[in-house]
Short mmCIF file of C-alpha atoms and ligand atoms in Angstrom, two decimals:
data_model
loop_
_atom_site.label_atom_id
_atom_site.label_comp_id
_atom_site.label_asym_id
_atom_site.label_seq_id
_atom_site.Cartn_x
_atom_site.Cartn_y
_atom_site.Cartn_z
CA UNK A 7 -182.96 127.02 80.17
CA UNK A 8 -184.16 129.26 82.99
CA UNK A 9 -185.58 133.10 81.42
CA UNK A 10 -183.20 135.53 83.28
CA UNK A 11 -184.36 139.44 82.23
CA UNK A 12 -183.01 141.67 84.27
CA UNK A 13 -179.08 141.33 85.70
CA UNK A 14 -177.09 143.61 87.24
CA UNK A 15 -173.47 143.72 86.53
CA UNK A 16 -170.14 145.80 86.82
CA UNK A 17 -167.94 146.16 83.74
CA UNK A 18 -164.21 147.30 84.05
CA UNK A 19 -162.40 148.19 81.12
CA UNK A 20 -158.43 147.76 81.28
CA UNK A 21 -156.03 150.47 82.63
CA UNK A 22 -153.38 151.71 80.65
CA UNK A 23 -149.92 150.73 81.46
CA UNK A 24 -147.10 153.04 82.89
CA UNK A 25 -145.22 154.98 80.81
CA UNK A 26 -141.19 153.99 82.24
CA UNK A 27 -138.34 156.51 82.93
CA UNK A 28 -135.00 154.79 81.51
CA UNK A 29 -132.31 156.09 80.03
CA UNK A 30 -129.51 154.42 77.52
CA UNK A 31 -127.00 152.46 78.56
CA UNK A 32 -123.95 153.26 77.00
CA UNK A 33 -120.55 153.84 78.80
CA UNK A 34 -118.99 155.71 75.98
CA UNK A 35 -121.69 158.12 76.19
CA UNK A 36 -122.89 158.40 80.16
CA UNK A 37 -125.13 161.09 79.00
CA UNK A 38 -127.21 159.26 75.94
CA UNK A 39 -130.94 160.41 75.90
CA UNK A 40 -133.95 158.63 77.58
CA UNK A 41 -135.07 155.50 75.99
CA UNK A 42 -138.08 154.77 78.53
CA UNK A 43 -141.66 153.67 76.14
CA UNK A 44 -144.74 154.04 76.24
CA UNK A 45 -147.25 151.67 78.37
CA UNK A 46 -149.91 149.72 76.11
CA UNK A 47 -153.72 150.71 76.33
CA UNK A 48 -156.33 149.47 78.40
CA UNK A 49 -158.84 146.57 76.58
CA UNK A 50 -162.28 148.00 76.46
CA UNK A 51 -165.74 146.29 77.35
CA UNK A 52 -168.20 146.17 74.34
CA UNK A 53 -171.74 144.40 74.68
CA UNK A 54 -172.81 142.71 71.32
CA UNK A 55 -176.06 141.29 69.37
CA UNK A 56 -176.42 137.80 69.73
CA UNK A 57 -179.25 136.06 67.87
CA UNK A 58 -179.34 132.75 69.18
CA UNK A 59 -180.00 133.62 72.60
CA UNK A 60 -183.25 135.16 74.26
CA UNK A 61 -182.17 135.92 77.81
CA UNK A 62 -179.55 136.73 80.03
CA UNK A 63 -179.35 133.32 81.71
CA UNK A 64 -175.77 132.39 80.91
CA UNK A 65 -174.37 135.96 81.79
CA UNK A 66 -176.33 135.42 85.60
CA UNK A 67 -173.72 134.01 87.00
CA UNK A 68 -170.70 136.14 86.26
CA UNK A 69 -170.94 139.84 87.84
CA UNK A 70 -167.41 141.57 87.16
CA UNK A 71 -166.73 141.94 83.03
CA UNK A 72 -163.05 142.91 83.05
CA UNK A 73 -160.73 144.04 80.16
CA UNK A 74 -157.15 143.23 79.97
CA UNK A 75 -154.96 145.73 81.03
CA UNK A 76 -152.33 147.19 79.47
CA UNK A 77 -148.54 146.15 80.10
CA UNK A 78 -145.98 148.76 81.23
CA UNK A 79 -144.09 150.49 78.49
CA UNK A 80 -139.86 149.28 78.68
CA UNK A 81 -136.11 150.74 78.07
CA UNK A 82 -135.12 150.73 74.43
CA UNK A 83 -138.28 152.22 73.63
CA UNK A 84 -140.47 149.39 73.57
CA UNK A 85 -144.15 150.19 73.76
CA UNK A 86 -146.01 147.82 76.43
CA UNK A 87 -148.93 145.41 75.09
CA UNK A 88 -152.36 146.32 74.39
CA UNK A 89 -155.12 144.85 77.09
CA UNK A 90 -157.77 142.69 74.89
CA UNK A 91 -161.15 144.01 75.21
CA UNK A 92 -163.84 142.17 76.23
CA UNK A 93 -167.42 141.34 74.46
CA UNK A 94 -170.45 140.37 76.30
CA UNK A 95 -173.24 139.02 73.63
CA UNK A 96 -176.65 140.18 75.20
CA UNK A 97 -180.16 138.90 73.23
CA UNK A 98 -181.87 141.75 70.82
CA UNK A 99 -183.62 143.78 72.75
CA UNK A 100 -180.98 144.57 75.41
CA UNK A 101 -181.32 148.14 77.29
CA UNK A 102 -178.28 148.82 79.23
CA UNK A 103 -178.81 151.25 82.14
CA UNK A 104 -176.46 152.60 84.53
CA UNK A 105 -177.00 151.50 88.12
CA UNK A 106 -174.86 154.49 89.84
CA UNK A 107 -175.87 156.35 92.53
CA UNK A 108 -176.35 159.45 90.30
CA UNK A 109 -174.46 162.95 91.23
CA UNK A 110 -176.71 166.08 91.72
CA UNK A 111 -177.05 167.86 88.43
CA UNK A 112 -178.10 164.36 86.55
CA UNK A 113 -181.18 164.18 89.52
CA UNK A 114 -183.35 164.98 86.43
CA UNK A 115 -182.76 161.57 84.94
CA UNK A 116 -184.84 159.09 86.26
CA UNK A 117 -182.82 156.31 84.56
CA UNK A 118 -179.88 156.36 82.81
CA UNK A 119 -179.68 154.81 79.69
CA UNK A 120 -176.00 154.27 77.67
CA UNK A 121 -177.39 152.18 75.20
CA UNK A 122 -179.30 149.94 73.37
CA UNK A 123 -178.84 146.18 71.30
CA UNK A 124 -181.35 146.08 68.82
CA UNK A 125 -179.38 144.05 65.92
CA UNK A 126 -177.38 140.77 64.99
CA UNK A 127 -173.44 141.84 65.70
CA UNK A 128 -174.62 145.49 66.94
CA UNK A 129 -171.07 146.49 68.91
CA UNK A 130 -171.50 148.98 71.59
CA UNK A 131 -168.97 150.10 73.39
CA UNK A 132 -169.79 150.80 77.33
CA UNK A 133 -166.21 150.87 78.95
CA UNK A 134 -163.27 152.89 77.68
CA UNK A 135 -159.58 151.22 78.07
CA UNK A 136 -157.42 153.63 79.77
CA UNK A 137 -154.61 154.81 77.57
CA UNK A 138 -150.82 153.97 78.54
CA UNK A 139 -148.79 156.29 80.12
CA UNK A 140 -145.63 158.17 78.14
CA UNK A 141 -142.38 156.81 78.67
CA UNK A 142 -139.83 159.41 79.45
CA UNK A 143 -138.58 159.90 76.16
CA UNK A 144 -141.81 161.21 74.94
CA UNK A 145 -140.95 164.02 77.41
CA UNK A 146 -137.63 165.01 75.92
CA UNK A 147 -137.11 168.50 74.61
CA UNK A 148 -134.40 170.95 73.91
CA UNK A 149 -135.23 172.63 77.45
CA UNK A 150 -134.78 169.01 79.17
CA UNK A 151 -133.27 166.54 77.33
CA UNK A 152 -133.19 164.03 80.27
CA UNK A 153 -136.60 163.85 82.06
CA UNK A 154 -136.97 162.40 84.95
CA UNK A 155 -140.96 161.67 85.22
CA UNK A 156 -143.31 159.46 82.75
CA UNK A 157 -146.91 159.21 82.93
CA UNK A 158 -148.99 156.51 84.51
CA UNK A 159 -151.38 154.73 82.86
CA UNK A 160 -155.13 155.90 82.86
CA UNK A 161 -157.75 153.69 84.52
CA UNK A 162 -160.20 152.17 82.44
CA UNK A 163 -163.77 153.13 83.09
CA UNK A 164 -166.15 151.23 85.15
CA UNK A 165 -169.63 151.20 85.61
CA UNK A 166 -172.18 149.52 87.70
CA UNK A 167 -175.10 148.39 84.73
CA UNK A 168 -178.76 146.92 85.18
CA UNK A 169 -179.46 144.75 82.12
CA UNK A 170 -182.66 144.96 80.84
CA UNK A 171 -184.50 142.62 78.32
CA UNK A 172 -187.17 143.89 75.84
CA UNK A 173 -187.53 141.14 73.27
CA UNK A 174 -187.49 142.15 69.86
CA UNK A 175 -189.88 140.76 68.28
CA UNK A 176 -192.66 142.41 66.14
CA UNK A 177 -195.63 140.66 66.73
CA UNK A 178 -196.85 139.52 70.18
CA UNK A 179 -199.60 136.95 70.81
CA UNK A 180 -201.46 137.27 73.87
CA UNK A 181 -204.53 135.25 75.31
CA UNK A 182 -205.63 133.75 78.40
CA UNK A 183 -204.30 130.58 79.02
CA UNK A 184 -205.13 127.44 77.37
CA UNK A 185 -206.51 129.30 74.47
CA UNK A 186 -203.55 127.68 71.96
CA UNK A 187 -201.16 130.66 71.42
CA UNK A 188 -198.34 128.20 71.76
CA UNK A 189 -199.67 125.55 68.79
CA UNK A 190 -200.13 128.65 66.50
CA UNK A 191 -196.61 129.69 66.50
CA UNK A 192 -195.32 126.67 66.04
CA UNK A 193 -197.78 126.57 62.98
CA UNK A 194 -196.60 129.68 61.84
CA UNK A 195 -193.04 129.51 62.72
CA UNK A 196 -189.96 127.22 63.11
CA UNK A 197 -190.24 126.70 67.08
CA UNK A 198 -191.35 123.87 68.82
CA UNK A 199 -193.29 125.30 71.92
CA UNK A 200 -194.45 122.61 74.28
CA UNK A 201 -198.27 122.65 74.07
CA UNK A 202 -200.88 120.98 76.29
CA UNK A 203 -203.92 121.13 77.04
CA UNK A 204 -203.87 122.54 80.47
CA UNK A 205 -203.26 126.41 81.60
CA UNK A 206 -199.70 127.86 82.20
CA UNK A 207 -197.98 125.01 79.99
CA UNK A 208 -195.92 128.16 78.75
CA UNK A 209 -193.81 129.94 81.90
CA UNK A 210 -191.44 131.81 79.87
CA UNK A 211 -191.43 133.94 76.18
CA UNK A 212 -190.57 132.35 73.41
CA UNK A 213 -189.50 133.49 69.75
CA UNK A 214 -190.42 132.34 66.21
CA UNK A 215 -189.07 133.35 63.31
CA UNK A 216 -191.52 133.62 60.14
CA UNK A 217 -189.96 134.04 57.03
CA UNK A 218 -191.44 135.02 53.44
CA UNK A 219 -188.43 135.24 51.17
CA UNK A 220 -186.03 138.11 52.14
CA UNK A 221 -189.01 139.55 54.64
CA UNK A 222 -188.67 138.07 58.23
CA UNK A 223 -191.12 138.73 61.12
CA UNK A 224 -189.96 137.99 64.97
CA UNK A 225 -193.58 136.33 66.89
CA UNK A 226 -193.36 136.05 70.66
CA UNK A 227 -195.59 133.53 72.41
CA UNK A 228 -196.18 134.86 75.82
CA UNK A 229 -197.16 133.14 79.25
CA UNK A 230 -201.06 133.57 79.36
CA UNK A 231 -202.80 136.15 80.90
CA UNK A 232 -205.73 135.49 83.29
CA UNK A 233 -207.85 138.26 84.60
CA UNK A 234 -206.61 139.85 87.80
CA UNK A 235 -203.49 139.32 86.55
CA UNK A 236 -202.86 143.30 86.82
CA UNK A 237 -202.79 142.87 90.51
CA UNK A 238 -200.68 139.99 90.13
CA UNK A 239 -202.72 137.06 89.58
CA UNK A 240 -201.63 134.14 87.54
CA UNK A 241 -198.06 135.03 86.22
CA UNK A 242 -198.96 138.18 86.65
CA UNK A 243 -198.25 140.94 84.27
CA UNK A 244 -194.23 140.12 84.23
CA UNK A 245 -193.84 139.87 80.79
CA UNK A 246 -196.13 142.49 78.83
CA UNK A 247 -192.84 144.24 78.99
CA UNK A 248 -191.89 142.41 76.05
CA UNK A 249 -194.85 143.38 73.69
CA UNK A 250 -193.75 146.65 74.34
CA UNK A 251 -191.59 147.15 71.51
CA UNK A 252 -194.40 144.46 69.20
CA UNK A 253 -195.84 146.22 66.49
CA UNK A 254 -198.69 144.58 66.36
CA UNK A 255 -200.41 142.28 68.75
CA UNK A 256 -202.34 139.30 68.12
CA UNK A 257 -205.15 138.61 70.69
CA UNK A 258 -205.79 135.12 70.90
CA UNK A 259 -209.35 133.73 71.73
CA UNK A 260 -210.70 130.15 72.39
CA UNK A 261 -214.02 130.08 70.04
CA UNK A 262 -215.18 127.15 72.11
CA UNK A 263 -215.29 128.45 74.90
CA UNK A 264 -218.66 129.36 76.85
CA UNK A 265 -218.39 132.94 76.40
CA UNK A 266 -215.15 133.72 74.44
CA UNK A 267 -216.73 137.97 74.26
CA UNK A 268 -216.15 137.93 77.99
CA UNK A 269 -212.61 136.20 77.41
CA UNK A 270 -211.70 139.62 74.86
CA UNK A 271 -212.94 141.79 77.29
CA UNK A 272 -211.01 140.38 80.09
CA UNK A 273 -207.39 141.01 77.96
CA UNK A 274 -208.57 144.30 76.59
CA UNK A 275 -208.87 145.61 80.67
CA UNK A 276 -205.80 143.83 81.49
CA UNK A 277 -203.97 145.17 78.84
CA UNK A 278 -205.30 148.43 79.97
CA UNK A 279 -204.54 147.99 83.64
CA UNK A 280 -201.43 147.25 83.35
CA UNK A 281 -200.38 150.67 82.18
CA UNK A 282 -197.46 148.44 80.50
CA UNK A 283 -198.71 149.90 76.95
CA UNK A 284 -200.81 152.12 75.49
CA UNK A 285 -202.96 149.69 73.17
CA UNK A 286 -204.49 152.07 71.06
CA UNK A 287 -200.65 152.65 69.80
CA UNK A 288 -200.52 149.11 68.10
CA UNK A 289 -201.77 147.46 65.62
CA UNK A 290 -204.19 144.64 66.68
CA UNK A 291 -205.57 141.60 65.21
CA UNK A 292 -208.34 139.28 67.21
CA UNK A 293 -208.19 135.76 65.91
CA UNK A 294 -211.09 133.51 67.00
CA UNK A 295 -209.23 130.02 67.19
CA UNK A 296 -210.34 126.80 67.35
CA UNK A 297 -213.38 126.88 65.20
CA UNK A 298 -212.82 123.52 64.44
CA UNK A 299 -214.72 122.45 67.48
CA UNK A 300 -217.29 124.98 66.41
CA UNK A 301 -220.77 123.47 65.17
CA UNK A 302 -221.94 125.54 62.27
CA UNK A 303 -224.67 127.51 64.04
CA UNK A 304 -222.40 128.09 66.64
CA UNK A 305 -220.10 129.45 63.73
CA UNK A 306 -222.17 131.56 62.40
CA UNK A 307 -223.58 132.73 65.06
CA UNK A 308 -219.62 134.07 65.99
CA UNK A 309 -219.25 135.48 62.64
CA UNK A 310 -222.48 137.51 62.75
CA UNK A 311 -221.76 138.88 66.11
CA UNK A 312 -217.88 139.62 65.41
CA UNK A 313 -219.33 141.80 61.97
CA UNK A 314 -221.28 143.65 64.51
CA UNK A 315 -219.36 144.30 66.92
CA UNK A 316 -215.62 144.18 65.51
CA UNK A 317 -216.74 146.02 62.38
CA UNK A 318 -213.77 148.16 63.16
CA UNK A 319 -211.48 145.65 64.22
CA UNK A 320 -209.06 143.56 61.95
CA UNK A 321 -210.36 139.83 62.89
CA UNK A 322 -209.90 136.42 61.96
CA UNK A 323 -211.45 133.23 62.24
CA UNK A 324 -208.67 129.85 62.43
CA UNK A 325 -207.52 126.83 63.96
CA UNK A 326 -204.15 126.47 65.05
CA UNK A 327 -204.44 122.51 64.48
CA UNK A 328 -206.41 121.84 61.46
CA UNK A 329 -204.53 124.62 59.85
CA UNK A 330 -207.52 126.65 58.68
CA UNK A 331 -206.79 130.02 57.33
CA UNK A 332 -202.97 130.11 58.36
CA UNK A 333 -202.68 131.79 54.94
CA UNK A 334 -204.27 134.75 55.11
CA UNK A 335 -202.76 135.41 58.63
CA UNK A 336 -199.84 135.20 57.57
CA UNK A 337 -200.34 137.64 54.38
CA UNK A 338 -202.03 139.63 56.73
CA UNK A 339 -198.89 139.49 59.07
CA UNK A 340 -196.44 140.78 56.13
CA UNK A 341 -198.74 142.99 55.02
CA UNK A 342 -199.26 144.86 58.46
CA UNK A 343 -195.72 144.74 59.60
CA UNK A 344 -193.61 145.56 56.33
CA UNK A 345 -194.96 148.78 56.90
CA UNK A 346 -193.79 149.08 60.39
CA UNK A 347 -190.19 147.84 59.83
CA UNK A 348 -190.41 150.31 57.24
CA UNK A 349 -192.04 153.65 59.55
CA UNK A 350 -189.48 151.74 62.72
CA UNK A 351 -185.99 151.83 61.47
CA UNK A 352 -186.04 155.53 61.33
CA UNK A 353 -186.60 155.72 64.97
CA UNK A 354 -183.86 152.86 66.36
CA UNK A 355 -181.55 153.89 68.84
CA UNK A 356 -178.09 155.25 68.20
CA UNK A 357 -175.31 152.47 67.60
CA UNK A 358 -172.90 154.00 70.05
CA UNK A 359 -173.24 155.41 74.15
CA UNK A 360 -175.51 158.16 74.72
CA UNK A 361 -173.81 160.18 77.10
CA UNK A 362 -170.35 160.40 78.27
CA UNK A 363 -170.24 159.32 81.84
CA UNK A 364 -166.55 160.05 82.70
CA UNK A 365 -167.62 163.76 83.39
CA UNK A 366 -171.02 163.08 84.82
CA UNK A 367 -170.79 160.30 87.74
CA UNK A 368 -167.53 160.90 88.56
CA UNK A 369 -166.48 163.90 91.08
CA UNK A 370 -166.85 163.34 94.23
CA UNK A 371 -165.66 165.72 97.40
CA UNK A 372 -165.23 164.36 100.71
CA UNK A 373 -164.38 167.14 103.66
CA UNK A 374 -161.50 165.56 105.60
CA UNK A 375 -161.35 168.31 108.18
CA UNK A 376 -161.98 172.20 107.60
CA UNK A 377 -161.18 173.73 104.77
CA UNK A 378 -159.15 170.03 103.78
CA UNK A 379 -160.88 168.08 101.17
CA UNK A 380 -159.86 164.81 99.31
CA UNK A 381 -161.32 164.76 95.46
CA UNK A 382 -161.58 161.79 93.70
CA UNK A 383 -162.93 159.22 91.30
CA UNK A 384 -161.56 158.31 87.87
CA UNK A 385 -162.08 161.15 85.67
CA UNK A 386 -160.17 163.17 88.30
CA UNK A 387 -157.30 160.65 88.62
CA UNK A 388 -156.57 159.94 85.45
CA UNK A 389 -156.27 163.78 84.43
CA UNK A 390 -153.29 163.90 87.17
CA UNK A 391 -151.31 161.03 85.70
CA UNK A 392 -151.62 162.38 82.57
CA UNK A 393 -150.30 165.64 84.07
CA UNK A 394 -147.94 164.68 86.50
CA UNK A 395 -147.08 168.43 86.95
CA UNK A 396 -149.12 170.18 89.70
CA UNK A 397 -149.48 173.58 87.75
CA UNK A 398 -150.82 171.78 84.79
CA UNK A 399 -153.11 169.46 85.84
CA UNK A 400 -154.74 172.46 88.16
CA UNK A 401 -155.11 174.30 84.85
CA UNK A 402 -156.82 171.80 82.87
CA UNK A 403 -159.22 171.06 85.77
CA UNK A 404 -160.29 174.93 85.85
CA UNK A 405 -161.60 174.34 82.08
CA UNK A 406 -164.13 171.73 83.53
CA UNK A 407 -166.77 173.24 85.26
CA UNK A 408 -165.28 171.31 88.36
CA UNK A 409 -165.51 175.11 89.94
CA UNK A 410 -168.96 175.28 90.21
CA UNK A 411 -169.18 171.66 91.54
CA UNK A 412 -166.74 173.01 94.34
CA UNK A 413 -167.97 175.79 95.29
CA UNK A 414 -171.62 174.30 95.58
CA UNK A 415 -170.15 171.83 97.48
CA UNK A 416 -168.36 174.61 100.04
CA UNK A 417 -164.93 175.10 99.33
CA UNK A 418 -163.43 178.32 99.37
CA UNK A 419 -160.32 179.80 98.21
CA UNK A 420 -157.19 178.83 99.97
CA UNK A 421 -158.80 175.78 101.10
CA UNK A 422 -156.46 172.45 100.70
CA UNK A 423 -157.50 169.63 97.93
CA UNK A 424 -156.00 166.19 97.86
CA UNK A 425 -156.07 164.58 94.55
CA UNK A 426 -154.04 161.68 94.47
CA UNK A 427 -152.44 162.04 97.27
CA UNK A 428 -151.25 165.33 96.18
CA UNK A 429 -151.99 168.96 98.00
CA UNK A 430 -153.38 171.78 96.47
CA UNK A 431 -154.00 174.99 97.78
CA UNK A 432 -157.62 175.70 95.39
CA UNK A 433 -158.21 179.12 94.09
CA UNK A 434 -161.38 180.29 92.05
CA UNK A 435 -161.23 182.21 89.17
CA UNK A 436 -161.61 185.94 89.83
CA UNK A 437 -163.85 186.83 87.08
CA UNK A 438 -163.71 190.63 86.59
N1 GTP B 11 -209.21 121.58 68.44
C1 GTP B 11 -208.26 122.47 68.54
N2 GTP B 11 -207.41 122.42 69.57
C2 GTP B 11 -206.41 123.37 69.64
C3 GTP B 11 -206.25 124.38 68.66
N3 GTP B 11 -205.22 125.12 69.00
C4 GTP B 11 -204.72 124.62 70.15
N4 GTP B 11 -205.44 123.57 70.55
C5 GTP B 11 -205.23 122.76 71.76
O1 GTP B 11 -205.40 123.57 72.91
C6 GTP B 11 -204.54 123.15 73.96
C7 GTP B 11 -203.73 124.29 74.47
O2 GTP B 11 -202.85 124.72 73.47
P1 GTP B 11 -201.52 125.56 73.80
O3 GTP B 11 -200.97 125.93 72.48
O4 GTP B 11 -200.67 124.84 74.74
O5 GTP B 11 -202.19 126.80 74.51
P2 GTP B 11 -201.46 128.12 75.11
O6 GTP B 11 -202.37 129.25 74.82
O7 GTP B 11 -200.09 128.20 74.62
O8 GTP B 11 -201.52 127.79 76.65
P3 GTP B 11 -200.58 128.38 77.84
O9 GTP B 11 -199.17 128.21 77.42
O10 GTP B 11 -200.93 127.54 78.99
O11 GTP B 11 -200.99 129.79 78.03
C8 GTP B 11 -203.69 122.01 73.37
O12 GTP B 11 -204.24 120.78 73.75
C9 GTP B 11 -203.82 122.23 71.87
O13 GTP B 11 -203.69 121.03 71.11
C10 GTP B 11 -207.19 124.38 67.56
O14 GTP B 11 -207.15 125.20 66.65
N5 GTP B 11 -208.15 123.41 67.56
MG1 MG B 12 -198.34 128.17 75.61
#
């Protein structure tokens, strides 16, 4: 399956339906009150945790996410159906970031982010249904017992979203190629990585699950990393993205090589180059592998140098193959992450949108000729169907700060505004 980590996409939650005017029927009674329901809600668009999958590969091909709408309300009172909302299961790791052009006074963002799915079944909710309109009889008062207007239904949000994938996972093992990152997780873990025993066998990340009783720990294997490949050589840097969020990161050396030192130093100025992460943030543990094909000189020699020189360093001499201290890596492992998890859950993202977006990319002004302007997008429509009467729906505009947003724009008092195909002479606010 191909490794898709970035998508962009447009989500569209359902509109509301209309509200209808009807009265009752009834020719003993020719005046008998208004009977006209409400319209159902809009469906919204969630996103949602899925832990079987790792990338975005079978959303690619689908770029509108859209809610069922509403269904208009009906006489007799009947209130119309409710749209069904729509989930779109994203991997762990999931940032979802709006791809908007963004409107002047959220310049300061550089990106913006609604949200975040960082566990199993985490619901988010990204676009709002639009309510349904009132039916007439929700209008009906002593002052007019037979009105002639119902609301429309409100549109459901949409958004334009870039997908982004940061796997979860808390430990990341890194190494030039060939070294055998691949055969230890699949001695550690569950997976079954292909391995051979040429470079770039792995083109993609891949996850592992190790588990010690209720404790589990996430391990990505990824692609290897040759030197250069900061200014793009190899792979490339393309995935260190996803050790970003690793807690700990497992540098994995060839011992048999001819000069495995040169082999650390190579990852440690990658690493560095790639401005990706700040190393010195994570924890770290070098494992020498392969010392199977070590002679015992040659061994000892290693071991010597690596006291020396990685006195401060947490290091580790295995193979992947014969199995030879898998153990204590992997008490190691639980010791060195359980405090993580523990230190990390404190700081996970909020379960629910960051920002309300209706207000901030919405408004837009478009000068039609002088002093005639045309205002639109959905925050702005959906407040006049909700108040279908003129004097109203200006008043509940002036308690936005839609003002300011005018008047930096350019219009002036007296100057025309068409909202919904409706005129309005504008008027500021004298403030005395
Ligand atoms: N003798 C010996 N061979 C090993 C050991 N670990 C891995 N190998 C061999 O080294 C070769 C490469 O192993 P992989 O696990 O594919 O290496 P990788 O680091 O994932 O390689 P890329 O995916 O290309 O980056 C395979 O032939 C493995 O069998 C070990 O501990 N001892
Ligand atoms: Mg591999």
């Amino acid at each position: 399956m191909k490794f898709i980590d970035e998508i962009y996409l447009t989500v569209k939650a359902g509109d509301g339906g209309n509200g209808v005017v009807s009265f009752r029927h009834d020719y003993r009674n020719p005046k008998a009150g208004p009977d006209g329901g409400n319209g159902g809600s809009g469906g919204h668009v969630y996103f949602q945790g899925d832990e079987q999958t790792n990338s975005f590969f079978s959303l690619s091909s689908k770029k509108l996410w859209a809610a069922g709408s509403g269904t208009n309300g009906q006489n007799q009172l009947k209130t119309g159906k409710s749209g069904e909302s729509t989930y779109i299961k994203v991997p762990l790791g999931t940032i979802i970031k709006l791809n908007e052009e963004k409107p002047a006074f959220a310049q300061n963002y550089k990106e913006i982010i609604l949200g975040e799915i960082l566990f199993p079944q985490q619901t988010l909710l990204i676009a709002k249904g639009g309510k349904g309109g009132l039916g007439n009889a929700a209008f009906a008062s002593s002052v007019n017992r037979a009105p002639h207007y119902a609301q429309k239904g409100r549109l459901g949000e949409k958004f334009q979203l870039k997908l982004e994938l940061k796997i979860l996972a808390d430990v990341g093992l890194l190494g030039l190629p060939n070294v055998g990152k691949s055969t230890l997780i699949n001695a550690l873990t569950n997976t079954k990585v292909k391995t051979a025993n040429f470079p770039f066998t792995t083109l993609n990340p891949q996850l592992g699950v190790l588990t010690k009783g209720e404790q589990k720990i996430t391990i990505a294997d990824l692609p290897g990393i040759m030197e250069g490949a900061a200014q793009g050589k190899g792979l490339g840097l393309q995935f260190l993205r996803h050790i970003v969020r690793c807690s700990l990161i497992i540098y994995v050396l060839d011992a048999s090589r001819d000069n495995p030192w040169q082999d650390l130093s190579v990852l440690e100025k990658e690493l560095k180059d790639s401005g990706f992460i700040e190393p010195q943030n994570k924890q770290k543990i070098i494992i020498w592998n392969k010392i199977d094909l070590l002679s015992l000189a040659k061994k000892k020699e290693l071991q010597k140098k690596s006291q020396l020189e990685l006195s401060n360093e947490k290091h580790l001499f295995i193979s992947a193959t014969q199995r030879i201290n898998l153990d204590l890596l992997t008490q190691e492992l639980f010791e060195s992450i359980k405090k993580s998890q523990e230190t990390n859950i404190i700081s996970l993202s909020p379960l629910h949108k960051i920002y309300d977006f209706t207000v901030l990319v919405d408004w837009q002004i478009v000068s039609l000729k002088p002093h005639y302007w045309k205002l639109t997008g959905s925050f702005i429509e959906n407040l006049s169907q909700k108040y279908p009467q003129p004097e109203k729906l200006i008043q509940h505009l002036k308690k936005t700060n839609l003002s300011e947003y005018l008047q930096q724009k350019g219009v002036k008092s007296n100057d025309v505004i068409v909202i919904s195909n409706q005129e309005f002479f504008w008027q500021y606010e004298e403030h005395n």
